[in-house]
PDB file of C-alpha atoms in Angstrom:
ATOM      1  CA  UNK U   1      -2.705  18.967  29.035  1.00  0.00           C
ATOM      2  CA  UNK U   2       0.555  18.149  27.234  1.00  0.00           C
ATOM      3  CA  UNK U   3       1.478  15.631  29.964  1.00  0.00           C
ATOM      4  CA  UNK U   4      -1.783  13.731  29.386  1.00  0.00           C
ATOM      5  CA  UNK U   5      -1.218  13.636  25.637  1.00  0.00           C
ATOM      6  CA  UNK U   6       2.408  12.557  26.068  1.00  0.00           C
ATOM      7  CA  UNK U   7       1.403   9.818  28.506  1.00  0.00           C
ATOM      8  CA  UNK U   8      -0.760   8.215  25.799  1.00  0.00           C
ATOM      9  CA  UNK U   9       1.585   8.846  22.871  1.00  0.00           C
ATOM     10  CA  UNK U  10       4.530   6.847  21.571  1.00  0.00           C
ATOM     11  CA  UNK U  11       8.102   7.866  20.850  1.00  0.00           C
ATOM     12  CA  UNK U  12       9.631   6.991  17.496  1.00  0.00           C
ATOM     13  CA  UNK U  13      11.597   4.203  19.188  1.00  0.00           C
ATOM     14  CA  UNK U  14       8.450   2.753  20.759  1.00  0.00           C
ATOM     15  CA  UNK U  15       6.642   2.885  17.416  1.00  0.00           C
ATOM     16  CA  UNK U  16       9.552   1.107  15.723  1.00  0.00           C
ATOM     17  CA  UNK U  17       9.826  -1.589  18.406  1.00  0.00           C
ATOM     18  CA  UNK U  18       6.094  -2.269  18.648  1.00  0.00           C
ATOM     19  CA  UNK U  19       5.489  -2.242  14.890  1.00  0.00           C
ATOM     20  CA  UNK U  20       8.561  -4.290  13.999  1.00  0.00           C
ATOM     21  CA  UNK U  21      10.112  -1.725  11.656  1.00  0.00           C
ATOM     22  CA  UNK U  22      13.310   0.278  11.925  1.00  0.00           C
ATOM     23  CA  UNK U  23      13.273   3.842  13.230  1.00  0.00           C
ATOM     24  CA  UNK U  24      14.399   4.931   9.762  1.00  0.00           C
ATOM     25  CA  UNK U  25      11.290   3.250   8.314  1.00  0.00           C
ATOM     26  CA  UNK U  26       9.053   5.198  10.699  1.00  0.00           C
ATOM     27  CA  UNK U  27      10.733   8.406   9.521  1.00  0.00           C
ATOM     28  CA  UNK U  28      10.416   7.290   5.888  1.00  0.00           C
ATOM     29  CA  UNK U  29       6.678   6.573   6.253  1.00  0.00           C
ATOM     30  CA  UNK U  30       6.213   9.989   7.831  1.00  0.00           C
ATOM     31  CA  UNK U  31       8.185  11.711   5.060  1.00  0.00           C
ATOM     32  CA  UNK U  32       5.980   9.969   2.478  1.00  0.00           C
ATOM     33  CA  UNK U  33       2.800  11.166   4.205  1.00  0.00           C
ATOM     34  CA  UNK U  34       1.682   7.718   5.333  1.00  0.00           C
ATOM     35  CA  UNK U  35       1.777   8.531   9.046  1.00  0.00           C
ATOM     36  CA  UNK U  36       1.856  11.722  11.080  1.00  0.00           C
ATOM     37  CA  UNK U  37       3.508  12.700  14.307  1.00  0.00           C
ATOM     38  CA  UNK U  38       4.187  15.876  16.192  1.00  0.00           C
ATOM     39  CA  UNK U  39       6.964  17.467  18.177  1.00  0.00           C
ATOM     40  CA  UNK U  40       6.800  18.099  21.895  1.00  0.00           C
ATOM     41  CA  UNK U  41       7.923  21.340  23.479  1.00  0.00           C
ATOM     42  CA  UNK U  42      11.249  19.516  24.007  1.00  0.00           C
ATOM     43  CA  UNK U  43      11.412  18.847  20.218  1.00  0.00           C
ATOM     44  CA  UNK U  44      10.863  15.074  20.531  1.00  0.00           C
ATOM     45  CA  UNK U  45       8.783  13.170  17.970  1.00  0.00           C
ATOM     46  CA  UNK U  46       5.547  11.633  19.258  1.00  0.00           C
ATOM     47  CA  UNK U  47       2.878   9.512  17.593  1.00  0.00           C
ATOM     48  CA  UNK U  48      -0.677   8.574  18.447  1.00  0.00           C
ATOM     49  CA  UNK U  49      -1.080   4.883  19.287  1.00  0.00           C
ATOM     50  CA  UNK U  50      -3.285   4.473  16.190  1.00  0.00           C
ATOM     51  CA  UNK U  51      -0.087   4.728  14.128  1.00  0.00           C
ATOM     52  CA  UNK U  52       0.642   1.067  14.961  1.00  0.00           C
ATOM     53  CA  UNK U  53      -2.423  -0.123  13.063  1.00  0.00           C
ATOM     54  CA  UNK U  54      -1.577   2.162  10.129  1.00  0.00           C
ATOM     55  CA  UNK U  55       1.952   0.744   9.946  1.00  0.00           C
ATOM     56  CA  UNK U  56       0.574  -2.808  10.060  1.00  0.00           C
ATOM     57  CA  UNK U  57      -1.687  -2.018   7.081  1.00  0.00           C
ATOM     58  CA  UNK U  58       1.192  -0.359   5.217  1.00  0.00           C
ATOM     59  CA  UNK U  59       3.450  -3.384   5.702  1.00  0.00           C
ATOM     60  CA  UNK U  60       0.776  -5.874   4.624  1.00  0.00           C
ATOM     61  CA  UNK U  61      -0.094  -3.783   1.569  1.00  0.00           C
ATOM     62  CA  UNK U  62       3.585  -3.472   0.620  1.00  0.00           C
ATOM     63  CA  UNK U  63       3.979  -7.255   0.849  1.00  0.00           C
ATOM     64  CA  UNK U  64       1.042  -7.530  -1.547  1.00  0.00           C
ATOM     65  CA  UNK U  65       2.907  -5.294  -4.005  1.00  0.00           C
ATOM     66  CA  UNK U  66       0.776  -2.186  -3.531  1.00  0.00           C
ATOM     67  CA  UNK U  67       2.701   1.010  -4.184  1.00  0.00           C
ATOM     68  CA  UNK U  68       3.176   3.515  -1.365  1.00  0.00           C
ATOM     69  CA  UNK U  69       1.336   6.242  -3.279  1.00  0.00           C
ATOM     70  CA  UNK U  70      -1.753   4.064  -3.543  1.00  0.00           C
ATOM     71  CA  UNK U  71      -1.504   3.172   0.137  1.00  0.00           C
ATOM     72  CA  UNK U  72      -1.129   6.842   1.106  1.00  0.00           C
ATOM     73  CA  UNK U  73      -4.104   7.910  -1.003  1.00  0.00           C
ATOM     74  CA  UNK U  74      -6.301   5.167   0.405  1.00  0.00           C
ATOM     75  CA  UNK U  75      -5.320   5.970   3.994  1.00  0.00           C
ATOM     76  CA  UNK U  76      -5.869   9.713   3.566  1.00  0.00           C
ATOM     77  CA  UNK U  77      -9.368   9.512   5.045  1.00  0.00           C
ATOM     78  CA  UNK U  78      -8.327   7.443   8.073  1.00  0.00           C
ATOM     79  CA  UNK U  79      -7.829   9.534  11.202  1.00  0.00           C
ATOM     80  CA  UNK U  80      -4.264  10.135  12.371  1.00  0.00           C
ATOM     81  CA  UNK U  81      -5.117  11.483  15.809  1.00  0.00           C
ATOM     82  CA  UNK U  82      -7.484   8.796  17.084  1.00  0.00           C
ATOM     83  CA  UNK U  83      -8.253   5.122  16.689  1.00  0.00           C
ATOM     84  CA  UNK U  84     -10.245   4.473  13.526  1.00  0.00           C
ATOM     85  CA  UNK U  85     -13.851   3.458  14.037  1.00  0.00           C
ATOM     86  CA  UNK U  86     -15.548   0.486  12.394  1.00  0.00           C
ATOM     87  CA  UNK U  87     -17.097   2.901   9.898  1.00  0.00           C
ATOM     88  CA  UNK U  88     -13.649   4.342   9.080  1.00  0.00           C
ATOM     89  CA  UNK U  89     -12.285   0.858   8.381  1.00  0.00           C
ATOM     90  CA  UNK U  90     -15.360  -0.103   6.354  1.00  0.00           C
ATOM     91  CA  UNK U  91     -14.844   2.928   4.061  1.00  0.00           C
ATOM     92  CA  UNK U  92     -11.143   2.138   3.770  1.00  0.00           C
ATOM     93  CA  UNK U  93     -11.657  -1.546   2.963  1.00  0.00           C
ATOM     94  CA  UNK U  94     -14.426  -0.783   0.478  1.00  0.00           C
ATOM     95  CA  UNK U  95     -12.114   1.569  -1.423  1.00  0.00           C
ATOM     96  CA  UNK U  96      -9.601  -1.265  -1.886  1.00  0.00           C
ATOM     97  CA  UNK U  97     -12.023  -4.140  -2.487  1.00  0.00           C
ATOM     98  CA  UNK U  98     -12.123  -3.877  -6.299  1.00  0.00           C
ATOM     99  CA  UNK U  99      -8.376  -3.289  -6.670  1.00  0.00           C
ATOM    100  CA  UNK U 100      -7.573  -6.259  -4.444  1.00  0.00           C
ATOM    101  CA  UNK U 101     -10.026  -8.499  -6.281  1.00  0.00           C
ATOM    102  CA  UNK U 102      -8.411  -7.609  -9.616  1.00  0.00           C
ATOM    103  CA  UNK U 103      -4.991  -8.494  -8.158  1.00  0.00           C
ATOM    104  CA  UNK U 104      -6.317 -11.776  -6.788  1.00  0.00           C
ATOM    105  CA  UNK U 105      -7.862 -12.661 -10.145  1.00  0.00           C
ATOM    106  CA  UNK U 106      -4.594 -11.872 -11.953  1.00  0.00           C
ATOM    107  CA  UNK U 107      -2.567 -13.996  -9.531  1.00  0.00           C
ATOM    108  CA  UNK U 108      -4.979 -16.922  -9.908  1.00  0.00           C
ATOM    109  CA  UNK U 109      -4.757 -16.619 -13.693  1.00  0.00           C
ATOM    110  CA  UNK U 110      -0.978 -16.537 -13.500  1.00  0.00           C
ATOM    111  CA  UNK U 111      -0.900 -19.598 -11.242  1.00  0.00           C
ATOM    112  CA  UNK U 112      -3.297 -21.586 -13.429  1.00  0.00           C
ATOM    113  CA  UNK U 113      -1.955 -20.641 -16.865  1.00  0.00           C
ATOM    114  CA  UNK U 114       1.768 -20.183 -16.337  1.00  0.00           C
ATOM    115  CA  UNK U 115       2.699 -23.680 -17.483  1.00  0.00           C
ATOM    116  CA  UNK U 116       1.053 -23.004 -20.855  1.00  0.00           C
ATOM    117  CA  UNK U 117       3.139 -19.900 -21.495  1.00  0.00           C
ATOM    118  CA  UNK U 118       5.876 -20.493 -24.074  1.00  0.00           C
ATOM    119  CA  UNK U 119       7.816 -17.477 -22.843  1.00  0.00           C
ATOM    120  CA  UNK U 120       8.778 -16.103 -26.250  1.00  0.00           C
ATOM    121  CA  UNK U 121       8.462 -12.506 -25.094  1.00  0.00           C
ATOM    122  CA  UNK U 122       6.761 -11.233 -28.243  1.00  0.00           C
ATOM    123  CA  UNK U 123       3.539 -10.357 -26.416  1.00  0.00           C
ATOM    124  CA  UNK U 124       1.624 -10.792 -29.669  1.00  0.00           C
ATOM    125  CA  UNK U 125       0.456 -14.367 -29.246  1.00  0.00           C
ATOM    126  CA  UNK U 126      -3.033 -15.211 -30.419  1.00  0.00           C
ATOM    127  CA  UNK U 127      -3.805 -16.548 -26.967  1.00  0.00           C
ATOM    128  CA  UNK U 128      -1.849 -14.856 -24.176  1.00  0.00           C
ATOM    129  CA  UNK U 129      -4.290 -14.100 -21.366  1.00  0.00           C
ATOM    130  CA  UNK U 130      -1.440 -13.590 -18.908  1.00  0.00           C
ATOM    131  CA  UNK U 131       0.604 -10.807 -20.440  1.00  0.00           C
ATOM    132  CA  UNK U 132      -1.427  -9.345 -23.272  1.00  0.00           C
ATOM    133  CA  UNK U 133      -5.096 -10.264 -23.057  1.00  0.00           C
ATOM    134  CA  UNK U 134      -6.363  -7.482 -25.336  1.00  0.00           C
ATOM    135  CA  UNK U 135      -3.563  -7.484 -27.923  1.00  0.00           C
ATOM    136  CA  UNK U 136      -5.082  -5.935 -31.040  1.00  0.00           C
ATOM    137  CA  UNK U 137      -1.673  -5.751 -32.758  1.00  0.00           C
ATOM    138  CA  UNK U 138      -1.473  -9.567 -32.875  1.00  0.00           C
ATOM    139  CA  UNK U 139      -3.580  -9.487 -36.052  1.00  0.00           C
ATOM    140  CA  UNK U 140      -0.643  -7.736 -37.796  1.00  0.00           C
ATOM    141  CA  UNK U 141       1.839 -10.501 -36.934  1.00  0.00           C
ATOM    142  CA  UNK U 142       4.287 -11.498 -34.221  1.00  0.00           C
ATOM    143  CA  UNK U 143       6.969  -9.312 -32.714  1.00  0.00           C
ATOM    144  CA  UNK U 144       7.187  -5.628 -31.860  1.00  0.00           C
ATOM    145  CA  UNK U 145       4.568  -4.437 -34.361  1.00  0.00           C
ATOM    146  CA  UNK U 146       4.911  -0.724 -33.590  1.00  0.00           C
ATOM    147  CA  UNK U 147       8.649  -0.837 -34.164  1.00  0.00           C
ATOM    148  CA  UNK U 148       8.387  -3.025 -37.265  1.00  0.00           C
ATOM    149  CA  UNK U 149       5.781  -0.753 -38.881  1.00  0.00           C
ATOM    150  CA  UNK U 150       7.843   2.361 -38.052  1.00  0.00           C
ATOM    151  CA  UNK U 151      10.760   1.250 -40.252  1.00  0.00           C
TER     152      UNK U 151
END
């Protein structure tokens, strides 16, 4: 039985080579709970082939600026010991749809309105949809209102 499982599993080196990450990254992802492996009777690490798709998703999400904790939580329902089904991926993608759309909207706003930003850093502008869209302290004046009123 173990020989059959081992024949279809990947070593840490194979996972690293095929996924394009360092062996240390594979170990890091496992330590953070993003992927799972097991030890053989000879104490060697092994991974299911589905780990390659998980690592691809992790890398893409990291490039998009998504924190590892969010990635881990979202991937918690994806199977570790088999290839995810279409239904598994549909649930996963649906859980991220709103978050990703909010990020996309923010990036589009940044792209389209950045040239109008005066960059003063006060974050209390009457019209600053980029950094402080719901600034209720702006009515009290410019600058760090909480610090100014505390004096």
